[in-house]
PDB file of C-alpha atoms in Angstrom:
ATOM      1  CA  UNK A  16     -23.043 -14.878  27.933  1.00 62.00           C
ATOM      2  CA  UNK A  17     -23.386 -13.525  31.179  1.00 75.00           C
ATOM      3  CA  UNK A  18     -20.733 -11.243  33.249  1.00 73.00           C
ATOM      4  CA  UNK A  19     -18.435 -12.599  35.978  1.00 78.00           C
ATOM      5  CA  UNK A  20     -19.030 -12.511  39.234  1.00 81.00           C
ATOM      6  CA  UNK A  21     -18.609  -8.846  40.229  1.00 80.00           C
ATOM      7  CA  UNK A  22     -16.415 -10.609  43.150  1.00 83.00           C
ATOM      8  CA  UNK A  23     -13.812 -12.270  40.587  1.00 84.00           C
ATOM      9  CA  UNK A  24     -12.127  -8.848  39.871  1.00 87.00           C
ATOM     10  CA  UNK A  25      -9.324 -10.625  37.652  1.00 90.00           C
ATOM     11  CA  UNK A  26     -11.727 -12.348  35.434  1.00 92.00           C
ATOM     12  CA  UNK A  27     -14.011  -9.526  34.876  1.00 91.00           C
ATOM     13  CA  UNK A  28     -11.061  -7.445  33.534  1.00 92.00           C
ATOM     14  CA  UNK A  29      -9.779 -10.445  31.453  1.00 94.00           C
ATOM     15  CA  UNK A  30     -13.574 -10.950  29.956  1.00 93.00           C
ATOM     16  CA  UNK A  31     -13.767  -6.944  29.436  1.00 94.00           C
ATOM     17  CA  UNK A  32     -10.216  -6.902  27.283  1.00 94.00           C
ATOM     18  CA  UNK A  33     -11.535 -10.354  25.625  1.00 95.00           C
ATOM     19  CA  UNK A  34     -14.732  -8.167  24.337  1.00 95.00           C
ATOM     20  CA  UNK A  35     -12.515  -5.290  23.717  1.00 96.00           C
ATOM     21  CA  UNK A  36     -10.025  -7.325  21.682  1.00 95.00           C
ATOM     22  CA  UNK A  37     -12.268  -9.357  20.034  1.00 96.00           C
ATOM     23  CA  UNK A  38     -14.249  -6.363  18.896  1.00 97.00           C
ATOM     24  CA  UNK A  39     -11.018  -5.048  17.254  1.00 97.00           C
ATOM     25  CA  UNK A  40      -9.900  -8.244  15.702  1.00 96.00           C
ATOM     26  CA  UNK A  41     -12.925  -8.547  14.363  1.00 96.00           C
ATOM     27  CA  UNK A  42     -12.513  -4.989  12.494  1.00 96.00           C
ATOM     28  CA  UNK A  43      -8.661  -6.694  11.542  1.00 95.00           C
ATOM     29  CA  UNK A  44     -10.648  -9.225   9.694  1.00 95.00           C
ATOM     30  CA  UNK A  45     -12.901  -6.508   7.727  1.00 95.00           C
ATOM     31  CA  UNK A  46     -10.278  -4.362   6.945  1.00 94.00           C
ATOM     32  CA  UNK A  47      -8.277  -7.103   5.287  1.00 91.00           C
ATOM     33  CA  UNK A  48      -5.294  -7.359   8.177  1.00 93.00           C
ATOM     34  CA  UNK A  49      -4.838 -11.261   8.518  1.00 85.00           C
ATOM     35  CA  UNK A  50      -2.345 -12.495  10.976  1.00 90.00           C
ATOM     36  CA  UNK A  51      -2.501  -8.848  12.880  1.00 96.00           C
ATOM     37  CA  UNK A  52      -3.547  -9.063  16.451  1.00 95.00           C
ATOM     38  CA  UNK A  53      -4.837  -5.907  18.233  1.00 95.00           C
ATOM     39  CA  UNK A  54      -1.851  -6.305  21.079  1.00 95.00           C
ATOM     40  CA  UNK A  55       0.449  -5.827  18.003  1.00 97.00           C
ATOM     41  CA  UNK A  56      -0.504  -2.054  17.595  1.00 96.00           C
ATOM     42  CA  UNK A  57       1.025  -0.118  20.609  1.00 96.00           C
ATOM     43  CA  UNK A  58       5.053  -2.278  19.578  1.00 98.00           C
ATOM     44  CA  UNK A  59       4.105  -1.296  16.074  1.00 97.00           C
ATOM     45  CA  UNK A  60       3.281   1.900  16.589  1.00 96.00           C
ATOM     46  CA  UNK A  61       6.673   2.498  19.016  1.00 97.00           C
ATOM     47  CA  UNK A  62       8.498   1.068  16.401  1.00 98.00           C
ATOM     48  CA  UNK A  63       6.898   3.744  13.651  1.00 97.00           C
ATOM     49  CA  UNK A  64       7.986   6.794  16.093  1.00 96.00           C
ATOM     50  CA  UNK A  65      11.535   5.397  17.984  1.00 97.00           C
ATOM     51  CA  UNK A  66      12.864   3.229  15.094  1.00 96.00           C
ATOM     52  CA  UNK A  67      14.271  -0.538  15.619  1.00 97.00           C
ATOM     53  CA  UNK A  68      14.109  -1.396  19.517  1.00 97.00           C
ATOM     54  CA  UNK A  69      15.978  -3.710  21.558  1.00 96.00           C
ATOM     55  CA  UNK A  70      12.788  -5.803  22.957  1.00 96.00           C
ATOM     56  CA  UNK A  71      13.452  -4.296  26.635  1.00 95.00           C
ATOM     57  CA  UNK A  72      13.096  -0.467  25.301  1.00 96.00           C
ATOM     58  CA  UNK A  73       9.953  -1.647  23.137  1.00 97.00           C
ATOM     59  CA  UNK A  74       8.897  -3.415  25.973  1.00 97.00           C
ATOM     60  CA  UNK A  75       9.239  -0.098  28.549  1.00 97.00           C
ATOM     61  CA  UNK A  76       8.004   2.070  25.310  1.00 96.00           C
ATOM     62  CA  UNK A  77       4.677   0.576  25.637  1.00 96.00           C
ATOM     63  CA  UNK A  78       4.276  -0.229  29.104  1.00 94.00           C
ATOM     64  CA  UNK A  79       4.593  -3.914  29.250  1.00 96.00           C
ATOM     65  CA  UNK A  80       7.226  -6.664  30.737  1.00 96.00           C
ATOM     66  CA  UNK A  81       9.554  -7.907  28.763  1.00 95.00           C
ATOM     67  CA  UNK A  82       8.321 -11.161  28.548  1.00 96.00           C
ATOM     68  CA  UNK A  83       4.971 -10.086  27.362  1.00 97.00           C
ATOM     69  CA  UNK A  84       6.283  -7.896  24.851  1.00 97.00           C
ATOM     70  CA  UNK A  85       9.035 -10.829  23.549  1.00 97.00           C
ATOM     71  CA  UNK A  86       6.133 -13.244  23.402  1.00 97.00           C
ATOM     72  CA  UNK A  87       4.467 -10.278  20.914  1.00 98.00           C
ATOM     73  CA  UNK A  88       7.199  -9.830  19.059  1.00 98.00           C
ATOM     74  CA  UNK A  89       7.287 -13.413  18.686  1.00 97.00           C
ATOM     75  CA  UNK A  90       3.872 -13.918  17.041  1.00 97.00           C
ATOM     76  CA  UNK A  91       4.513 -10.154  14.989  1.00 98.00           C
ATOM     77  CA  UNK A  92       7.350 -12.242  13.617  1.00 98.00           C
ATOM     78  CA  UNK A  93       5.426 -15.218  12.537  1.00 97.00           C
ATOM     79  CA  UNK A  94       3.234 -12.944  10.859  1.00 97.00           C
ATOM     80  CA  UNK A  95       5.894 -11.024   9.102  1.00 97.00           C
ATOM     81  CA  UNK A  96       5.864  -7.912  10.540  1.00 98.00           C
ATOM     82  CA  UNK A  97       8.847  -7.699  12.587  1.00 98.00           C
ATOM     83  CA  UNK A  98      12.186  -9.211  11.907  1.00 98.00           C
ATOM     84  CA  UNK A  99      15.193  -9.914  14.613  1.00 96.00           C
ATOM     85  CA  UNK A 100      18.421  -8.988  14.569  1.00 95.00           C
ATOM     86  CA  UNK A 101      21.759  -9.522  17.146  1.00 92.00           C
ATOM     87  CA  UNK A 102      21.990  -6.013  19.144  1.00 87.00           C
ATOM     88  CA  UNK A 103      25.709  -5.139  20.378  1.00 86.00           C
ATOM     89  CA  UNK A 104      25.354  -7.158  23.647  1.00 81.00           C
ATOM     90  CA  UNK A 105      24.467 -10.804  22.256  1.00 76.00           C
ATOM     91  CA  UNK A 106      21.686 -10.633  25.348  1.00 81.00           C
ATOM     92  CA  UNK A 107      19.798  -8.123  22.781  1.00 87.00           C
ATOM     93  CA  UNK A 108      17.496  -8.383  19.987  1.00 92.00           C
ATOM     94  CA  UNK A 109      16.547  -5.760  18.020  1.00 96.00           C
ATOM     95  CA  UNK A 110      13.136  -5.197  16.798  1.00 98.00           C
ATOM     96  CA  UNK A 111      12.628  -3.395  13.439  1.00 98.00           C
ATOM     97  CA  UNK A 112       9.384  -3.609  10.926  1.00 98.00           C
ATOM     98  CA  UNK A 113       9.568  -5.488   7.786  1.00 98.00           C
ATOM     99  CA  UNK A 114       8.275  -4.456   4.664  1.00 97.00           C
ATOM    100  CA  UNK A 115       4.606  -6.509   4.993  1.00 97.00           C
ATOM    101  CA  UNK A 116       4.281  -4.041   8.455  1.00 97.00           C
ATOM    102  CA  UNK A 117       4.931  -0.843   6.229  1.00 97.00           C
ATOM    103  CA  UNK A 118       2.381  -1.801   4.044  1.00 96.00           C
ATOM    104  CA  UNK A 119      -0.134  -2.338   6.662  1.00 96.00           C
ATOM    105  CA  UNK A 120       0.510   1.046   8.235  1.00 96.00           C
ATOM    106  CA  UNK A 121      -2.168   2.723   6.447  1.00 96.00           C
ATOM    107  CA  UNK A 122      -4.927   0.241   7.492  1.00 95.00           C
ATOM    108  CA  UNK A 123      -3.733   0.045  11.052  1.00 95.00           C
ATOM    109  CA  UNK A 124      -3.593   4.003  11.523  1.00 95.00           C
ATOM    110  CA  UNK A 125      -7.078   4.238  10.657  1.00 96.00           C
ATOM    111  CA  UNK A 126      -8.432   1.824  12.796  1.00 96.00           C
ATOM    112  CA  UNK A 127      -6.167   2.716  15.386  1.00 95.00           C
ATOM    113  CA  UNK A 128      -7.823   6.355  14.875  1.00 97.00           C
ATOM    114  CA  UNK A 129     -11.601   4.409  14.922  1.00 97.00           C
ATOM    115  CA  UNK A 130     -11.167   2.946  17.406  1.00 97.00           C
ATOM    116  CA  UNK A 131      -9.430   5.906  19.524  1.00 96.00           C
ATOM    117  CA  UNK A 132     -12.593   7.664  18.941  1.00 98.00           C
ATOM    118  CA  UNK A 133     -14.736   4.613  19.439  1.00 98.00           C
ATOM    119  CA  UNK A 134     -13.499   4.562  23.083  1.00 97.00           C
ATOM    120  CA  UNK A 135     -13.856   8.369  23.802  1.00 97.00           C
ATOM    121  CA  UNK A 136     -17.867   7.836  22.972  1.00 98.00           C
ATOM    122  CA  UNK A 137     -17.807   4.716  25.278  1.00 97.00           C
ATOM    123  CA  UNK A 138     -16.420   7.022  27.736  1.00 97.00           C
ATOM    124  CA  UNK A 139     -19.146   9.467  27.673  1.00 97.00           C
ATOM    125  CA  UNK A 140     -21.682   6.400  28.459  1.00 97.00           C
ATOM    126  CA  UNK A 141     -19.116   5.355  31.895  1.00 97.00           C
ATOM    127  CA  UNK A 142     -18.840   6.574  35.140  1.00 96.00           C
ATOM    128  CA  UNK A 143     -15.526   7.712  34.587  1.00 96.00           C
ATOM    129  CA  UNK A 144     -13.411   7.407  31.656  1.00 97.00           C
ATOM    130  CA  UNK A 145     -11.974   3.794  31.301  1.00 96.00           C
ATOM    131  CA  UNK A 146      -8.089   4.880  30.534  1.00 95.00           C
ATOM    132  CA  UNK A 147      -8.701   7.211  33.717  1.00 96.00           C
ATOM    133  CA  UNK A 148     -10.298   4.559  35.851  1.00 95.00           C
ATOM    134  CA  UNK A 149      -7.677   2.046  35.071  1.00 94.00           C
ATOM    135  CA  UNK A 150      -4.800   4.894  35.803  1.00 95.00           C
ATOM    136  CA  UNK A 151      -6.319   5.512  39.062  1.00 96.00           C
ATOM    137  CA  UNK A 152      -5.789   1.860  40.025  1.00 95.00           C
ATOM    138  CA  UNK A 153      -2.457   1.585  38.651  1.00 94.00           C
ATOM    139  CA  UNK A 154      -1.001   4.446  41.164  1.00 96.00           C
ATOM    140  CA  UNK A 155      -3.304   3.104  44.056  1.00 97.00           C
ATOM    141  CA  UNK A 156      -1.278  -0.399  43.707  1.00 96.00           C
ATOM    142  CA  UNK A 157       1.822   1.696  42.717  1.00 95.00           C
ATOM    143  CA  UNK A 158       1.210   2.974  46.413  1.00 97.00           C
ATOM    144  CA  UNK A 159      -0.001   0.230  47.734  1.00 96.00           C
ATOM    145  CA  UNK A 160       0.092  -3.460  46.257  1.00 95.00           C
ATOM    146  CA  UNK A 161      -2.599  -6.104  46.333  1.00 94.00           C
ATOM    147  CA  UNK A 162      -0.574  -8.305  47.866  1.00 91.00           C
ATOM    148  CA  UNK A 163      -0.236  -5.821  51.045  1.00 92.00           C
ATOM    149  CA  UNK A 164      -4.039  -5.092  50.978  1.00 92.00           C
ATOM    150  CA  UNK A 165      -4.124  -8.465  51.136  1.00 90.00           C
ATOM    151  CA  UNK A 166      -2.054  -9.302  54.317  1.00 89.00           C
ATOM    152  CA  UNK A 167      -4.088  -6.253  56.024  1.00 90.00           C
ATOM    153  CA  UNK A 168      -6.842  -9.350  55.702  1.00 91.00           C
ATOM    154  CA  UNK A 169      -5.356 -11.425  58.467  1.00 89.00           C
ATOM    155  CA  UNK A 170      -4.759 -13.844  55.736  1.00 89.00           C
ATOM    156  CA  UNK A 171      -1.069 -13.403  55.772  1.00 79.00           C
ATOM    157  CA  UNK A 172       0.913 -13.211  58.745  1.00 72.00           C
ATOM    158  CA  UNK A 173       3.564  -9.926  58.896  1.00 67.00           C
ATOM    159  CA  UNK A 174       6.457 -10.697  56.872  1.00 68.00           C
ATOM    160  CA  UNK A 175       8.561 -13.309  58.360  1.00 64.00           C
ATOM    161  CA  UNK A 176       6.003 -14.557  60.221  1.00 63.00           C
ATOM    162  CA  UNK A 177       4.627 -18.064  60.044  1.00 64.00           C
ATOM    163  CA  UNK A 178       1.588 -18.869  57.849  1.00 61.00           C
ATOM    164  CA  UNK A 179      -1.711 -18.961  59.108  1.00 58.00           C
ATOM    165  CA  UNK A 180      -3.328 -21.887  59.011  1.00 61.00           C
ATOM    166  CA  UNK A 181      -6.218 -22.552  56.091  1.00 61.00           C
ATOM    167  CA  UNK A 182      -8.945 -24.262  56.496  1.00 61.00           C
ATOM    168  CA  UNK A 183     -10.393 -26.893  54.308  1.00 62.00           C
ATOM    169  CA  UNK A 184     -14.034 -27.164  55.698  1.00 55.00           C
TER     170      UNK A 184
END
């Protein structure tokens, strides 16, 4: 399989995570961990340190939106590893680990671990660290978003300005 275009930014991250992901889920499958997915880890391990969550706070804890992290917690439920209860505002859900999660800990610890120190010795064959790479462009679009780098184009007139035109041909 060949790379993406070095252009098509957006699918070159998405086909680095798939290889990342896949990598790890394949290690899942070794290690015995059916139904675990390797975006169930960072909720899992929030949920080992803070306790039972409301979705929002597990969703801030690790850095996601909420409706990623509810569509997570959806398919960690499916698998048994989370259960749901009412929070005090019926808008809540709470988040806590079930039994089957406890019993995984020990397997997902370890390859958390792995593959923590599987990505430092990536790192040493990189540039620049990946983690520090990919914090370095989250404060440059904290600064600055796409969508303004964007407008700089010409593509976009000022805001509250009309559209310019596209062209088809």
């Amino acid at each position: 399989m060949t790379a993406p275009h070095r252009d098509a930014l957006g699918t070159l991250l998405r086909h680095v995570l798939e290889l990342l992901d896949g990598d790890v889920a394949a290690v899942h499958d070794r290690l015995g961990l059916t139904d675990y997915r390797p975006r169930y880890s960072p909720l899992v391990r929030a949920l080992v340190t803070d306790g039972p969550l409301p979705i929002r706070d597990l969703a801030t804890r690790v850095g996601v939106t909420h409706s990623a992290a509810s569509q997570t917690v959806a398919g960690m439920r499916r698998a048994g590893l989370v259960t749901l209860t009412p929070g005090t505002d019926a808008r809540h859900r709470i988040v806590t680990l079930t039994d089957r999660a406890h019993t995984l800990l020990p397997a997902v610890e370890a390859e958390w671990a792995a593959t923590t120190a599987a990505m430092r010795h990536l790192d040493t064959e990189l540039p620049v660290p990946l983690a520090d790479e990919l914090y370095a462009v989250l404060t440059a679009l904290r600064h600055r978003p796409l969508r303004d780098r964007i407008a700089d184009t010409g593509l976009l007139p000022p805001a509250g300005g009309t559209p310019a035109p596209v062209s088809n041909g």
